[in-house]
Short mmCIF file of C-alpha atoms in Angstrom, two decimals:
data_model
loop_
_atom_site.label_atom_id
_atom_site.label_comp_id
_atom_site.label_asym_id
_atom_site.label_seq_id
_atom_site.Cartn_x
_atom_site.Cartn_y
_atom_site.Cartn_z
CA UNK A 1 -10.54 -5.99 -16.19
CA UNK A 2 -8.73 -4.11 -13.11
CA UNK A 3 -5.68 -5.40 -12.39
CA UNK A 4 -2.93 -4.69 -9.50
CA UNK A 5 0.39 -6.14 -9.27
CA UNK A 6 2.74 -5.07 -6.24
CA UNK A 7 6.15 -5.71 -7.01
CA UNK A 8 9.29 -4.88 -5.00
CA UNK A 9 9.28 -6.64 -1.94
CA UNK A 10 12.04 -8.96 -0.16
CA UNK A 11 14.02 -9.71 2.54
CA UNK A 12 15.87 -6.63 4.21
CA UNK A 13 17.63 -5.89 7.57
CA UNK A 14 15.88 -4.06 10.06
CA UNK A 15 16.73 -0.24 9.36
CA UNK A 16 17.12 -1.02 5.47
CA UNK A 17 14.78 0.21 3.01
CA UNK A 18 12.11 -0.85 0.43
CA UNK A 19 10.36 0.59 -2.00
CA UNK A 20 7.04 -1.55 -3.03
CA UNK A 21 5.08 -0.68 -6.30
CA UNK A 22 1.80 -1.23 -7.36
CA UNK A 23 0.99 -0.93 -11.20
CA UNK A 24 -2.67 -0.60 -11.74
CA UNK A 25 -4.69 -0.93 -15.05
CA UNK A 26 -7.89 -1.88 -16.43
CA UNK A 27 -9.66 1.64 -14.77
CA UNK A 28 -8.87 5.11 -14.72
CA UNK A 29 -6.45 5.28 -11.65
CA UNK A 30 -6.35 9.06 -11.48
CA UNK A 31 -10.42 8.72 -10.17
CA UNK A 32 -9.52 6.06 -7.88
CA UNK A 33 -8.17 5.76 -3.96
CA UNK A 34 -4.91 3.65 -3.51
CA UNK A 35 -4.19 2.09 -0.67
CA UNK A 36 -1.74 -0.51 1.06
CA UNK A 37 -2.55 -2.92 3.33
CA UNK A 38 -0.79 -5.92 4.76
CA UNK A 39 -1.08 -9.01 6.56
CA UNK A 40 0.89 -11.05 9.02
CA UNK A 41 0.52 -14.62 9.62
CA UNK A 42 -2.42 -15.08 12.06
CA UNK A 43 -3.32 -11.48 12.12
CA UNK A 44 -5.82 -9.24 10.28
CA UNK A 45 -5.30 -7.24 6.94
CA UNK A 46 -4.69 -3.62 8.30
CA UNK A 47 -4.30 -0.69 6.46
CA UNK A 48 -0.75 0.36 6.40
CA UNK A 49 -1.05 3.93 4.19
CA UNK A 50 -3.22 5.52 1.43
CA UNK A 51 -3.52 8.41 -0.88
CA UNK A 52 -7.03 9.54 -1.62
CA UNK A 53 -8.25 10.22 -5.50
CA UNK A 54 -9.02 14.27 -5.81
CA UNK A 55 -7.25 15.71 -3.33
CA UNK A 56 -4.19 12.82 -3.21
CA UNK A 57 -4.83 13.35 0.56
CA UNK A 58 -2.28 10.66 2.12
CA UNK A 59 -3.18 8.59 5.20
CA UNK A 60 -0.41 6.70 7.22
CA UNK A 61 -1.13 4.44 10.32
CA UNK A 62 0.58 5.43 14.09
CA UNK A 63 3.28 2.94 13.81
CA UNK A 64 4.88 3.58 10.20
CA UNK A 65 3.94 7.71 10.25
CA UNK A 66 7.53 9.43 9.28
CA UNK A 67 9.20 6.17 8.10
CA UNK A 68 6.90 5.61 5.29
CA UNK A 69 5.54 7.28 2.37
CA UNK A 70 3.08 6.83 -0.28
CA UNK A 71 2.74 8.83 -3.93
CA UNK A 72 1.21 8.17 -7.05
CA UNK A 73 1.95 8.75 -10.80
CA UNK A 74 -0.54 9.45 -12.42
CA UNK A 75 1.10 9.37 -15.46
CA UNK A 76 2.51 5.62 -15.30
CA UNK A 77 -0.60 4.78 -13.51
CA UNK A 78 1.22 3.28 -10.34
CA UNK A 79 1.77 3.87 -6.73
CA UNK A 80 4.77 3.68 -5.07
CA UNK A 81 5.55 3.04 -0.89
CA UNK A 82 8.86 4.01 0.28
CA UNK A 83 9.83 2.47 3.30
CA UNK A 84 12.63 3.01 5.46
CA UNK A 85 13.75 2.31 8.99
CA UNK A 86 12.12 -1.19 8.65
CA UNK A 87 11.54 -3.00 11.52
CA UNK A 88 10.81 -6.85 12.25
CA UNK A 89 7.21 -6.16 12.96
CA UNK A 90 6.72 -4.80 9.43
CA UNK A 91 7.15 -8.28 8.05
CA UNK A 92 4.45 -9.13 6.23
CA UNK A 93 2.14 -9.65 2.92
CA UNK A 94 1.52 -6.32 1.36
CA UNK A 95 -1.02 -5.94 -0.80
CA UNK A 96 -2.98 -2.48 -3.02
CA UNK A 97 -5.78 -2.07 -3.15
CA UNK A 98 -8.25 0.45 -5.11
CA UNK A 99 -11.66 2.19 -4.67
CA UNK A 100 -13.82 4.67 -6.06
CA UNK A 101 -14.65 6.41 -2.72
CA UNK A 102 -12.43 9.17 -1.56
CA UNK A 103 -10.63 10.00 1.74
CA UNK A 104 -11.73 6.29 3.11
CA UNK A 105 -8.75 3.68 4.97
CA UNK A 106 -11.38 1.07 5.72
CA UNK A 107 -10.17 -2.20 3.81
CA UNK A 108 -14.58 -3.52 3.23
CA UNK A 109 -14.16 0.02 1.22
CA UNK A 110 -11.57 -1.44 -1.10
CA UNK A 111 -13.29 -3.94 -4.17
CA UNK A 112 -10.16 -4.28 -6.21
CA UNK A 113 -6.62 -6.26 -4.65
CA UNK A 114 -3.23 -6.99 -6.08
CA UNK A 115 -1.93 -11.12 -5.54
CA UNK A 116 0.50 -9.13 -2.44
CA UNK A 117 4.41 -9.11 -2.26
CA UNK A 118 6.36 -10.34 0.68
CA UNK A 119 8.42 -8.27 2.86
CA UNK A 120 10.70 -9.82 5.56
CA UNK A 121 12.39 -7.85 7.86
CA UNK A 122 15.48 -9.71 9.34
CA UNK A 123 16.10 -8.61 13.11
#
C-alpha cells in the first residue's frame, strides 16, 4: 500500500522558516517523481515544487523560486522542502504527492497523496 505522510508544518512569522517532510513507503521511491502541492481555502491545489525520478531534476513555481528548496533521500525514502522567507500568502495545506512519470508538475499526473500538513504564516 503507498503511503505519504507530510509532517513538519505550523505556525511561523513571516520571514521564519520551515522545513516540511514527506516520508513515503509502500513503492520504490527512488523510481518515482515527488512533488508538493498546496491548497488555500477557496483556491485550487497548485504545485508548489518537485524533483523528478532519474535525473532528480527540481521544479519550483515563480513565486517561491530562491526561497524554497526541495531534495530527496533516497536512502530514508523521504523528501524534504525547506522553506524560508515565508510569507502570509504561503499559508496553506501542503500536501506530496508521487508518480511514476518523470519531469511532469501537473497535479492529474500525481495518483498517490499524503493527508497534508498545515502551514500558517503570521503577518
Amino acid at each position: 500500500e503507498v503511503q505519504l505522510v507530510e509532517s513538519g508544518g505550523g505556525l511561523v512569522q513571516a520571514g521564519g522558516s520551515l522545513r516540511l517532510s514527506c516520508a513515503a513507503s509502500g513503492f520504490t521511491f527512488e523510481d518515482y517523481t515527488i512533488g508538493w502541492f498546496r491548497q488555500a481555502p477557496g483556491k485550487e491545489r497548485e504545485g508548489v515544487s518537485s524533483i523528478s525520478r532519474g535525473d532528480d531534476g527540481t521544479y519550483y513555481r515563480d513565486s517561491v523560486k530562491g526561497r524554497f528548496t526541495i531534495s530527496r533521500d533516497n536512502a530514508k525514502n523521504t523528501m524534504y522542502l525547506q522553506m524560508n522567507s515565508l510569507k502570509p500568502e504561503g499559508s496553506a495545506v501542503y500536501y506530496c504527492a508521487a508518480t511514476a512519470l518523470a519531469d511532469t508538475t501537473w497535479r492529474g499526473d500525481f495518483g498517490s497523496w499524503g493527508q497534508g500538513t498545515q502551514v500558517t504564516v503570521s503577518s
